[in-house]
Amino acid sequence: MSELARIVRGSGPGLLLAHGGGGGIQANYGPILDGLAERYTVIGPDYPGTGGTPRATEPLTLDGLADALVEAADEEGVETFAIVGYSLGGPVAIRAAIRHPDRVTALVLTASFAHPSARMRLATRTWRRLLDAGDPPRLAAFLALIGAGASFLDRLSAEELEAMLAGAAATVPPGTPDHVDLVESVDVRADLARLNIPTLVISTTEDQLATPYHHRQLADGIPGAKFAEIATGHLPFAERPQEWLGLIRTFLDETGPAVQGASISSPSSAR
């Protein structure tokens, strides 16, 4: 049985969401959840230490998270599904597709990576040190600079920026250190060539965390992968949510990713 708390919404073909490190389903997908639920049975599990899921007592693994996400879909009665993976959710989604090939019908990978570059590891190690230092305002400032696109930050007023930083400082999930540690160990490069399902890689072109270098590595390594760009930093849900939603829905509508008649039909529910 999956221990992951989850959001479940909508009806139609199955769609499983995999969120980013230090995020959560509401944090990473909140602005587009309603738009996805208009067409799909959306299942959004929160990793350990986020949302309503207790923090893990042992180190997280990609295999463990991938299996837990699939178990959450099982418990909701959804047999096959596409997966939308954001940031760390990308390698989680890839590993789920490799470990459960009869279940996963399509992938959408946004702002994601197969293996962190030296530059990305430098960023995540700095992130981890700031978490350990217990200085939320400094952590929020660093994450704003490395996460948000320059053009997005440049347009903010001083008051808007301060509100953004205050919100970020106050909402660091307790499981974030475990997620950041997992990012360091991610390596799904050998999995890419084994994927044989429709895949869309969405490159966030101003991303300073998982840079476009990583997005190209994914697209070049996955046979037949489609590639799209969105002019944001690492936070498409904050910077261009409707454009992001449009790319996801268009791709999934074109590929027809999941079985008809998924079992969840209530308009909105959460666990």
XYZ file of N, CA and C in Angstrom:
813
model
N 0.840 -1.200 0.000
C 0.000 0.000 0.000
C 0.870 1.244 0.000
N 0.541 2.223 -0.857
C 1.306 3.454 -0.924
C 1.042 4.297 0.314
N 2.092 4.886 0.867
C 1.947 5.769 2.013
C 1.843 7.222 1.596
N 1.751 7.484 0.302
C 1.750 8.855 -0.185
C 0.348 9.457 -0.141
N 0.217 10.592 0.550
C -1.013 11.373 0.457
C -1.120 11.891 -0.970
N -2.335 12.199 -1.396
C -2.475 12.566 -2.805
C -3.695 13.436 -3.051
N -3.645 14.127 -4.153
C -4.784 14.854 -4.691
C -5.333 14.040 -5.847
N -6.641 13.875 -5.907
C -7.288 13.159 -7.003
C -8.414 14.034 -7.528
N -8.371 14.305 -8.832
C -9.390 15.167 -9.428
C -9.736 14.696 -10.837
N -10.940 15.034 -11.272
C -11.310 14.867 -12.664
C -11.797 13.498 -13.025
N -11.944 13.290 -14.332
C -12.370 12.006 -14.882
C -11.810 11.878 -16.286
N -11.782 10.639 -16.777
C -11.222 10.386 -18.095
C -9.949 9.577 -18.009
N -9.113 9.640 -19.042
C -7.859 8.883 -19.045
C -6.990 9.231 -17.846
N -6.216 8.261 -17.403
C -5.383 8.452 -16.227
C -4.190 9.350 -16.473
N -3.885 10.198 -15.494
C -2.729 11.096 -15.561
C -2.115 11.187 -14.174
N -0.891 10.700 -14.063
C -0.167 10.696 -12.801
C 0.830 11.852 -12.807
N 0.912 12.586 -11.705
C 1.821 13.720 -11.601
C 2.984 13.384 -10.672
N 4.189 13.748 -11.087
C 5.390 13.571 -10.275
C 6.019 14.944 -10.067
N 6.078 15.402 -8.820
C 6.515 16.770 -8.560
C 8.017 16.872 -8.344
N 8.476 18.094 -8.149
C 9.897 18.363 -8.005
C 10.366 18.261 -6.569
N 11.678 18.277 -6.379
C 12.267 18.251 -5.054
C 11.991 19.550 -4.305
N 11.600 19.428 -3.035
C 11.288 20.603 -2.253
C 10.005 21.277 -2.668
N 9.203 20.586 -3.468
C 7.947 21.154 -3.949
C 6.764 20.436 -3.344
N 5.906 19.906 -4.191
C 4.689 19.240 -3.779
C 3.692 19.378 -4.909
N 2.627 18.604 -4.871
C 1.652 18.663 -5.964
C 0.999 20.038 -6.034
N 0.522 20.556 -4.916
C -0.118 21.872 -4.957
C 0.886 22.950 -5.341
N 2.097 22.879 -4.811
C 3.112 23.899 -5.094
C 3.534 23.896 -6.552
N 3.694 22.719 -7.141
C 4.247 22.615 -8.496
C 3.195 22.531 -9.586
N 1.988 22.083 -9.241
C 0.954 21.902 -10.258
C -0.332 22.675 -9.965
N -0.406 23.345 -8.817
C -1.642 24.003 -8.415
C -2.305 24.849 -9.487
N -1.555 25.732 -10.179
C -2.190 26.604 -11.174
C -2.745 25.877 -12.399
N -2.348 24.613 -12.625
C -2.839 23.914 -13.817
C -3.669 22.687 -13.481
N -3.904 22.428 -12.194
C -4.654 21.226 -11.805
C -6.060 21.214 -12.389
N -6.757 22.332 -12.293
C -8.125 22.360 -12.812
C -8.142 22.123 -14.317
N -7.177 22.718 -15.026
C -7.111 22.530 -16.470
C -6.821 21.101 -16.865
N -6.010 20.400 -16.091
C -5.744 18.988 -16.364
C -6.957 18.126 -16.019
N -7.618 18.465 -14.910
C -8.748 17.658 -14.457
C -9.962 17.784 -15.369
N -9.983 18.795 -16.243
C -11.076 18.904 -17.203
C -11.092 17.743 -18.192
N -9.926 17.105 -18.391
C -9.823 16.070 -19.419
C -9.337 14.722 -18.901
N -8.740 14.707 -17.715
C -8.078 13.486 -17.243
C -8.432 13.198 -15.790
N -8.258 11.936 -15.418
C -8.277 11.552 -14.020
C -6.887 11.825 -13.476
N -6.758 12.884 -12.723
C -5.455 13.351 -12.255
C -5.181 12.798 -10.859
N -4.045 12.120 -10.713
C -3.605 11.593 -9.421
C -2.265 12.241 -9.111
N -2.230 13.006 -8.026
C -1.017 13.740 -7.667
C -0.518 13.358 -6.289
N 0.378 12.379 -6.181
C 0.913 11.986 -4.875
C 2.014 12.952 -4.412
N 2.023 13.228 -3.113
C 3.095 14.020 -2.504
C 4.180 13.099 -1.975
N 5.428 13.402 -2.322
C 6.556 12.613 -1.832
C 6.642 12.709 -0.298
N 7.390 11.801 0.319
C 7.590 11.889 1.770
C 8.121 13.266 2.188
N 7.490 13.811 3.215
C 7.906 15.108 3.726
C 7.286 16.290 3.021
N 6.264 16.046 2.166
C 5.539 17.134 1.528
C 4.042 16.869 1.657
N 3.241 17.934 1.549
C 1.799 17.770 1.647
C 1.428 17.036 2.917
N 0.569 16.037 2.782
C 0.146 15.258 3.939
C 0.936 13.984 4.146
N 2.045 13.812 3.432
C 2.853 12.595 3.547
C 3.950 12.782 4.583
N 4.061 11.885 5.566
C 5.115 12.017 6.577
C 6.507 11.919 5.952
N 7.463 12.531 6.602
C 8.847 12.460 6.134
C 9.374 11.029 6.248
N 10.223 10.646 5.302
C 10.784 9.293 5.287
C 11.767 9.102 6.434
N 11.876 7.875 6.887
C 12.841 7.540 7.932
C 14.129 6.969 7.346
N 14.126 6.697 6.038
C 15.307 6.192 5.347
C 15.534 7.036 4.094
N 16.742 6.999 3.520
C 16.995 7.779 2.309
C 16.046 7.403 1.184
N 15.628 8.394 0.420
C 14.743 8.154 -0.717
C 15.515 7.548 -1.881
N 14.815 6.758 -2.693
C 15.397 6.207 -3.917
C 14.431 6.454 -5.070
N 14.982 6.541 -6.271
C 14.127 6.691 -7.449
C 13.180 5.507 -7.590
N 13.707 4.297 -7.423
C 12.870 3.112 -7.564
C 11.734 3.130 -6.549
N 12.049 3.502 -5.317
C 11.033 3.538 -4.278
C 9.942 4.557 -4.578
N 10.339 5.755 -5.024
C 9.347 6.772 -5.357
C 8.520 6.357 -6.568
N 9.189 5.805 -7.589
C 8.473 5.370 -8.791
C 7.418 4.325 -8.440
N 7.797 3.358 -7.641
C 6.849 2.302 -7.260
C 5.710 2.861 -6.410
N 6.026 3.810 -5.520
C 4.991 4.386 -4.668
C 3.974 5.171 -5.488
N 4.433 5.864 -6.530
C 3.497 6.593 -7.394
C 2.562 5.626 -8.115
N 3.121 4.534 -8.623
C 2.292 3.554 -9.320
C 1.318 2.895 -8.350
N 1.750 2.638 -7.125
C 0.854 2.070 -6.124
C -0.305 3.016 -5.824
N -0.024 4.329 -5.826
C -1.098 5.304 -5.599
C -2.141 5.215 -6.712
N -1.673 5.062 -7.952
C -2.616 4.886 -9.065
C -3.415 3.607 -8.896
N -2.759 2.536 -8.455
C -3.463 1.279 -8.198
C -4.611 1.486 -7.215
N -4.315 2.194 -6.142
C -5.311 2.377 -5.098
C -6.492 3.237 -5.565
N -6.273 4.018 -6.602
C -7.354 4.825 -7.164
C -8.052 4.105 -8.324
N -7.662 2.859 -8.590
C -8.322 2.058 -9.602
C -7.975 2.430 -11.029
N -6.849 3.098 -11.229
C -6.437 3.520 -12.568
C -5.307 2.603 -13.030
N -5.562 1.834 -14.092
C -4.615 0.802 -14.504
C -3.503 1.347 -15.378
N -3.823 2.230 -16.313
C -2.789 2.796 -17.181
C -2.911 4.312 -17.166
N -1.796 4.976 -17.420
C -1.760 6.416 -17.240
C -0.522 7.004 -17.910
N -0.647 8.241 -18.317
C 0.519 9.043 -18.669
C 1.097 9.624 -17.380
N 2.356 10.032 -17.425
C 2.964 10.693 -16.270
C 3.540 12.030 -16.721
N 3.197 13.071 -15.992
C 3.837 14.374 -16.157
C 4.846 14.517 -15.035
N 6.124 14.634 -15.393
C 7.178 14.758 -14.402
C 7.835 16.119 -14.488
N 7.853 16.830 -13.378
C 8.486 18.152 -13.303
C 9.765 18.060 -12.476
N 10.882 18.570 -13.011
C 12.160 18.618 -12.309
C 12.552 17.212 -11.836
N 12.725 16.991 -10.530
C 13.041 15.649 -10.021
C 11.981 14.642 -10.421
N 10.757 15.120 -10.646
C 9.693 14.216 -11.087
C 9.950 13.600 -12.437
N 10.829 14.218 -13.252
C 11.171 13.636 -14.545
C 11.865 12.295 -14.414
N 12.992 12.218 -13.701
C 13.614 10.906 -13.525
C 12.743 9.924 -12.759
N 11.907 10.402 -11.847
C 10.967 9.502 -11.177
C 10.012 8.904 -12.205
N 9.505 9.747 -13.109
C 8.587 9.270 -14.148
C 9.272 8.293 -15.094
N 10.498 8.591 -15.474
C 11.252 7.703 -16.363
C 11.436 6.344 -15.709
N 11.825 6.346 -14.449
C 12.037 5.064 -13.763
C 10.732 4.303 -13.618
N 9.618 5.006 -13.408
C 8.318 4.328 -13.340
C 7.994 3.661 -14.669
N 8.298 4.338 -15.769
C 8.023 3.771 -17.090
C 8.898 2.551 -17.362
N 10.119 2.563 -16.868
C 11.021 1.421 -17.066
C 10.587 0.237 -16.201
N 10.199 0.516 -14.976
C 9.847 -0.548 -14.040
C 8.430 -1.073 -14.249
N 7.564 -0.253 -14.869
C 6.166 -0.646 -15.065
C 5.746 -0.337 -16.504
N 6.387 -0.980 -17.475
C 6.154 -0.623 -18.875
C 4.740 -0.881 -19.371
N 4.031 -1.778 -18.711
C 2.657 -2.065 -19.112
C 1.655 -1.074 -18.537
N 2.133 -0.166 -17.712
C 1.235 0.783 -17.048
C 1.352 2.198 -17.606
N 2.569 2.582 -17.977
C 2.831 3.977 -18.363
C 2.731 4.117 -19.876
N 1.877 5.023 -20.331
C 1.573 5.126 -21.752
C 2.208 6.325 -22.438
N 2.631 7.328 -21.695
C 3.263 8.515 -22.270
C 3.943 9.282 -21.153
N 4.927 10.103 -21.529
C 5.654 10.929 -20.565
C 5.683 12.372 -21.041
N 5.546 13.302 -20.105
C 5.831 14.714 -20.339
C 6.842 15.130 -19.278
N 8.021 15.547 -19.718
C 9.122 15.867 -18.806
C 9.443 17.351 -18.924
N 9.259 18.102 -17.849
C 9.430 19.550 -17.872
C 10.524 19.975 -16.902
N 11.428 20.855 -17.373
C 12.483 21.409 -16.515
C 13.239 20.291 -15.810
N 13.512 19.220 -16.551
C 13.984 18.004 -15.912
C 15.397 17.627 -16.362
N 15.844 16.453 -15.927
C 17.236 16.055 -16.138
C 17.363 14.545 -15.995
N 18.395 14.001 -16.645
C 18.712 12.586 -16.497
C 19.818 12.357 -15.477
N 20.697 13.338 -15.350
C 21.842 13.257 -14.447
C 22.313 14.678 -14.203
N 22.503 15.100 -12.957
C 22.895 16.491 -12.723
C 24.319 16.774 -13.200
N 24.469 17.860 -13.923
C 25.796 18.304 -14.347
C 26.571 18.803 -13.134
N 27.862 19.084 -13.340
C 28.672 19.624 -12.245
C 28.080 20.939 -11.745
N 27.598 21.763 -12.664
C 27.003 23.041 -12.272
C 25.735 22.821 -11.451
N 24.912 21.876 -11.860
C 23.687 21.609 -11.117
C 24.001 21.049 -9.733
N 25.008 20.207 -9.633
C 25.398 19.694 -8.319
C 25.898 20.812 -7.415
N 26.605 21.786 -7.991
C 27.033 22.940 -7.205
C 25.814 23.669 -6.638
N 24.791 23.839 -7.464
C 23.581 24.521 -7.006
C 22.877 23.733 -5.920
N 22.742 22.415 -6.105
C 22.015 21.624 -5.107
C 22.803 21.510 -3.801
N 24.117 21.484 -3.886
C 24.907 21.439 -2.651
C 24.803 22.747 -1.888
N 24.744 23.855 -2.602
C 24.531 25.142 -1.943
C 23.151 25.172 -1.300
N 22.162 24.676 -2.022
C 20.794 24.557 -1.496
C 20.805 23.754 -0.202
N 21.496 22.626 -0.217
C 21.538 21.756 0.971
C 22.224 22.454 2.143
N 23.312 23.175 1.900
C 24.005 23.874 2.978
C 23.121 24.960 3.585
N 22.356 25.650 2.742
C 21.457 26.678 3.255
C 20.322 26.064 4.066
N 19.846 24.900 3.654
C 18.852 24.192 4.460
C 19.425 23.844 5.835
N 20.649 23.327 5.842
C 21.285 22.935 7.106
C 21.553 24.139 7.999
N 21.784 25.303 7.390
C 22.097 26.507 8.158
C 20.882 27.069 8.881
N 19.696 26.652 8.484
C 18.492 27.126 9.146
C 18.254 28.611 8.987
N 18.480 29.110 7.776
C 18.311 30.536 7.476
C 17.309 30.679 6.336
N 16.001 30.588 6.622
C 14.992 30.608 5.557
C 15.060 31.825 4.640
N 15.271 33.045 5.136
C 15.328 34.182 4.207
C 16.470 34.075 3.195
N 17.633 33.642 3.651
C 18.756 33.492 2.720
C 18.495 32.352 1.736
N 17.895 31.269 2.214
C 17.532 30.161 1.335
C 16.543 30.625 0.274
N 15.523 31.390 0.680
C 14.525 31.868 -0.268
C 15.155 32.761 -1.321
N 16.089 33.608 -0.934
C 16.760 34.490 -1.893
C 17.564 33.683 -2.904
N 18.273 32.678 -2.422
C 19.048 31.831 -3.330
C 18.131 31.098 -4.306
N 17.046 30.530 -3.804
C 16.149 29.773 -4.672
C 15.459 30.682 -5.688
N 15.191 31.927 -5.305
C 14.615 32.868 -6.271
C 15.590 33.136 -7.401
N 16.846 33.345 -7.066
C 17.847 33.645 -8.084
C 18.125 32.458 -8.990
N 18.126 31.245 -8.422
C 18.458 30.066 -9.208
C 17.219 29.447 -9.847
N 16.033 29.759 -9.290
C 14.816 29.112 -9.763
C 14.019 29.922 -10.765
N 13.761 31.159 -10.454
C 12.930 31.984 -11.321
C 13.740 32.498 -12.506
N 13.066 32.696 -13.623
C 13.716 33.265 -14.792
C 14.046 34.731 -14.574
N 15.143 35.183 -15.180
C 15.559 36.575 -15.009
C 14.478 37.543 -15.473
N 13.833 37.251 -16.599
C 12.821 38.166 -17.106
C 11.619 38.231 -16.174
N 11.294 37.131 -15.509
C 10.191 37.112 -14.545
C 10.552 37.964 -13.330
N 11.740 37.765 -12.778
C 12.155 38.539 -11.603
C 12.288 40.019 -11.931
N 12.801 40.324 -13.112
C 12.991 41.720 -13.486
C 11.681 42.492 -13.546
N 10.598 41.812 -13.835
C 9.298 42.482 -13.950
C 8.619 42.703 -12.600
N 9.097 42.053 -11.546
C 8.462 42.184 -10.242
C 8.781 43.531 -9.610
N 7.806 44.070 -8.903
C 8.079 45.245 -8.081
C 8.813 44.795 -6.818
N 9.358 45.747 -6.094
C 10.052 45.417 -4.848
C 9.098 44.739 -3.876
N 7.847 45.209 -3.848
C 6.861 44.625 -2.943
C 6.495 43.200 -3.354
N 6.360 42.973 -4.650
C 6.049 41.630 -5.140
C 7.184 40.653 -4.858
N 8.409 41.128 -5.021
C 9.553 40.266 -4.737
C 9.605 39.905 -3.262
N 9.379 40.877 -2.379
C 9.418 40.598 -0.948
C 8.328 39.607 -0.559
N 7.159 39.741 -1.162
C 6.072 38.794 -0.869
C 6.430 37.392 -1.348
N 7.043 37.308 -2.508
C 7.465 36.016 -3.040
C 8.490 35.365 -2.117
N 9.466 36.143 -1.656
C 10.503 35.600 -0.783
C 9.928 35.173 0.563
N 9.016 35.976 1.096
C 8.410 35.620 2.379
C 7.626 34.328 2.272
N 6.892 34.168 1.161
C 6.137 32.935 0.965
C 7.037 31.728 0.842
N 8.136 31.882 0.095
C 9.068 30.771 -0.077
C 9.734 30.396 1.237
N 10.107 31.388 2.034
C 10.777 31.124 3.307
C 9.865 30.408 4.289
N 8.559 30.655 4.178
C 7.609 30.096 5.137
C 7.073 28.733 4.734
N 7.407 28.267 3.540
C 6.770 27.043 3.038
C 7.782 26.013 2.540
N 8.874 25.838 3.264
C 9.852 24.809 2.899
C 9.382 23.476 3.470
N 9.033 22.500 2.633
C 8.563 21.213 3.152
C 9.640 20.532 3.999
N 9.262 19.838 5.063
C 10.266 19.199 5.923
C 11.093 18.137 5.223
N 10.559 17.552 4.148
C 11.309 16.519 3.434
C 12.282 17.050 2.414
N 12.404 18.379 2.280
C 13.268 18.950 1.252
C 14.709 18.443 1.309
N 15.351 18.352 2.474
C 16.725 17.823 2.481
C 16.834 16.442 1.857
N 15.851 15.589 2.091
C 15.866 14.240 1.514
C 15.728 14.299 -0.008
N 14.900 15.207 -0.498
C 14.726 15.358 -1.947
C 16.008 15.854 -2.595
N 16.643 16.847 -1.971
C 17.876 17.407 -2.533
C 18.974 16.353 -2.553
N 19.046 15.547 -1.502
C 20.028 14.462 -1.487
C 19.785 13.488 -2.636
N 18.522 13.206 -2.937
C 18.206 12.282 -4.026
C 18.629 12.871 -5.368
N 18.440 14.165 -5.563
C 18.840 14.801 -6.816
C 20.309 14.505 -7.113
N 21.144 14.565 -6.089
C 22.585 14.335 -6.256
C 22.880 12.965 -6.867
N 22.041 11.974 -6.544
C 22.335 10.598 -6.956
C 21.624 10.180 -8.232
N 20.803 11.048 -8.806
C 20.008 10.669 -9.983
C 20.910 10.360 -11.175
N 20.645 9.233 -11.806
C 21.303 8.912 -13.071
C 20.431 7.912 -13.829
N 19.614 8.435 -14.729
C 18.739 7.575 -15.544
C 19.183 7.590 -17.006
N 20.429 7.970 -17.252
C 20.897 8.059 -18.638
C 20.777 6.725 -19.361
N 21.044 5.637 -18.667
C 20.959 4.327 -19.312
C 19.515 3.917 -19.588
N 18.556 4.564 -18.933
C 17.144 4.242 -19.136
C 16.576 4.879 -20.395
N 17.183 5.971 -20.850
C 16.550 6.775 -21.893
C 16.306 5.988 -23.180
N 17.306 5.263 -23.642
C 17.181 4.534 -24.904
C 16.185 3.387 -24.815
N 15.814 2.994 -23.602
C 14.874 1.880 -23.409
C 13.417 2.327 -23.444
N 13.188 3.630 -23.438
C 11.817 4.125 -23.464
C 11.242 3.997 -24.866
N 10.055 3.454 -24.974
C 9.421 3.270 -26.293
C 7.978 3.758 -26.280
N 7.735 4.819 -25.511
C 6.403 5.407 -25.428
C 6.495 6.874 -25.851
N 5.377 7.456 -26.290
C 5.418 8.875 -26.674
C 5.915 9.743 -25.528
N 6.861 10.620 -25.843
C 7.479 11.464 -24.816
C 7.619 12.883 -25.330
N 7.262 13.823 -24.496
C 7.483 15.239 -24.775
C 8.427 15.792 -23.726
N 9.507 16.416 -24.171
C 10.425 17.127 -23.286
C 10.157 18.618 -23.442
N 9.807 19.274 -22.348
C 9.555 20.714 -22.366
C 10.740 21.408 -21.720
N 11.443 22.202 -22.519
C 12.630 22.917 -22.055
C 12.234 24.293 -21.543
N 12.597 24.582 -20.313
C 12.415 25.911 -19.725
C 13.690 26.699 -20.041
N 13.596 27.606 -21.003
C 14.787 28.137 -21.663
C 15.614 29.080 -20.802
N 15.028 29.629 -19.721
C 15.783 30.517 -18.839
C 16.178 29.821 -17.541
N 16.092 28.508 -17.539
C 16.320 27.719 -16.327
C 17.787 27.788 -15.905
N 18.027 28.167 -14.651
C 19.379 28.216 -14.103
C 19.651 27.085 -13.110
N 18.700 26.188 -12.944
C 18.909 25.027 -12.075
C 19.098 23.782 -12.931
N 18.023 23.290 -13.538
C 18.137 22.227 -14.551
C 18.159 22.947 -15.906
N 19.332 23.258 -16.365
C 19.492 24.113 -17.538
C 19.082 23.395 -18.825
N 18.901 24.146 -19.936
C 18.544 23.511 -21.209
C 19.526 22.423 -21.659
N 20.752 22.461 -21.188
C 21.692 21.359 -21.435
C 21.077 20.028 -21.025
N 20.426 20.018 -19.873
C 19.812 18.788 -19.368
C 18.601 18.383 -20.190
N 17.842 19.366 -20.635
C 16.632 19.068 -21.408
C 17.004 18.431 -22.752
N 18.041 18.947 -23.388
C 18.508 18.388 -24.656
C 19.043 16.979 -24.464
N 19.705 16.744 -23.348
C 20.205 15.399 -23.076
C 19.056 14.400 -22.997
N 17.959 14.819 -22.377
C 16.779 13.954 -22.318
C 16.211 13.704 -23.706
N 15.966 14.787 -24.441
C 15.331 14.663 -25.753
C 16.188 13.873 -26.727
N 17.495 14.089 -26.690
C 18.396 13.381 -27.601
C 18.526 11.903 -27.245
N 18.305 11.576 -25.976
C 18.491 10.193 -25.549
C 17.257 9.324 -25.657
N 16.076 9.938 -25.752
C 14.822 9.171 -25.785
C 14.369 9.014 -27.231
N 14.257 7.801 -27.727
C 13.875 7.604 -29.133
C 12.546 8.271 -29.466
N 12.549 9.091 -30.497
C 11.327 9.719 -30.980
C 10.763 10.822 -30.111
N 11.509 11.267 -29.112
C 10.972 12.287 -28.211
C 10.703 13.591 -28.948
N 9.586 14.233 -28.614
C 9.299 15.561 -29.110
C 9.892 16.589 -28.155
N 10.182 17.777 -28.688
C 10.851 18.811 -27.904
C 10.106 20.116 -28.072
N 9.820 20.771 -26.953
C 9.159 22.074 -26.990
C 9.865 22.995 -26.009
N 9.736 24.282 -26.229
C 10.376 25.265 -25.370
C 9.339 26.220 -24.794
N 9.612 26.661 -23.583
C 8.787 27.656 -22.927
C 9.737 28.647 -22.252
N 9.496 29.932 -22.454
C 10.437 30.967 -22.009
C 10.223 31.281 -20.530
N 10.673 30.352 -19.687
C 10.593 30.557 -18.241
C 11.897 30.077 -17.610
N 12.021 30.399 -16.311
C 13.038 29.758 -15.508
C 12.545 28.389 -15.078
N 12.951 27.971 -13.883
C 12.619 26.629 -13.401
C 11.187 26.533 -12.872
N 10.422 27.619 -12.969
C 9.104 27.663 -12.335
C 8.008 27.966 -13.352
N 7.738 27.087 -14.301
C 6.721 27.385 -15.314
C 5.332 27.573 -14.729
N 5.051 26.928 -13.605
C 3.748 27.060 -12.952
C 3.532 28.464 -12.399
N 4.605 29.188 -12.105
C 4.498 30.556 -11.613
C 4.620 31.571 -12.735
N 5.422 31.243 -13.750
C 5.760 32.220 -14.781
C 4.830 32.173 -15.992
N 4.517 30.989 -16.489
C 3.654 30.851 -17.670
C 2.779 29.596 -17.540
N 1.907 29.564 -16.532
C 1.140 28.330 -16.291
C 0.229 27.941 -17.444
N -0.429 28.896 -18.084
C -1.367 28.537 -19.147
C -0.629 28.015 -20.382
N 0.512 28.572 -20.664
C 1.311 28.064 -21.789
C 1.797 26.647 -21.494
N 2.213 26.421 -20.261
C 2.652 25.085 -19.857
C 1.494 24.092 -19.967
N 0.341 24.463 -19.443
C -0.837 23.607 -19.526
C -1.177 23.292 -20.980
N -1.109 24.285 -21.843
C -1.437 24.065 -23.243
C -0.521 23.060 -23.907
N 0.771 23.135 -23.632
C 1.716 22.176 -24.206
C 1.405 20.758 -23.736
N 1.116 20.608 -22.444
C 0.819 19.282 -21.901
C -0.452 18.712 -22.521
N -1.513 19.500 -22.526
C -2.795 18.987 -23.014
C -2.754 18.678 -24.498
N -2.107 19.530 -25.277
C -2.032 19.272 -26.715
C -1.309 17.968 -26.988
N -0.193 17.752 -26.316
C 0.567 16.519 -26.532
C -0.233 15.293 -26.101
N -0.827 15.336 -24.930
C -1.569 14.170 -24.451
C -2.802 13.906 -25.305
N -3.460 14.955 -25.768
C -4.616 14.760 -26.653
C -4.201 14.109 -27.969
N -3.035 14.495 -28.472
C -2.568 13.951 -29.744
C -2.119 12.504 -29.617
N -1.563 12.150 -28.480
C -1.022 10.796 -28.325
C -2.049 9.812 -27.793
N -3.174 10.322 -27.222
C -4.183 9.421 -26.671
C -3.577 8.481 -25.674
N -3.028 8.991 -24.533
C -2.105 8.222 -23.734
C -2.646 7.101 -22.883
N -3.933 7.133 -22.525
C -4.355 6.163 -21.510
C -5.638 5.461 -21.898
N -5.955 4.430 -21.146
C -7.173 3.676 -21.415
C -8.390 4.544 -21.185
N -9.456 4.235 -21.857
C -10.694 4.948 -21.639
C -11.356 4.429 -20.364
N -12.176 5.294 -19.778
C -12.992 4.857 -18.657
C -12.224 4.640 -17.381
N -11.285 5.531 -17.027
C -10.648 5.440 -15.724
C -11.716 5.526 -14.636
N -11.416 4.959 -13.492
C -12.490 4.719 -12.540
C -12.895 5.916 -11.710
N -12.073 6.959 -11.648
C -12.419 8.102 -10.812
C -13.315 9.027 -11.607
N -14.486 9.317 -11.072
C -15.410 10.171 -11.818
C -15.918 11.341 -10.999
N -15.514 11.442 -9.725
C -15.966 12.565 -8.913
C -15.259 13.833 -9.377
N -15.915 15.010 -9.300
C -15.317 16.227 -9.825
C -14.106 16.692 -9.077
N -13.980 16.398 -7.799
C -12.824 16.865 -7.037
C -12.746 16.088 -5.728
N -11.549 15.607 -5.412
C -11.332 14.932 -4.138
C -9.888 15.051 -3.766
N -9.578 14.819 -2.513
C -8.191 14.877 -2.056
C -8.017 13.912 -0.889
N -6.768 13.456 -0.770
C -6.470 12.549 0.340
C -5.232 13.066 1.048
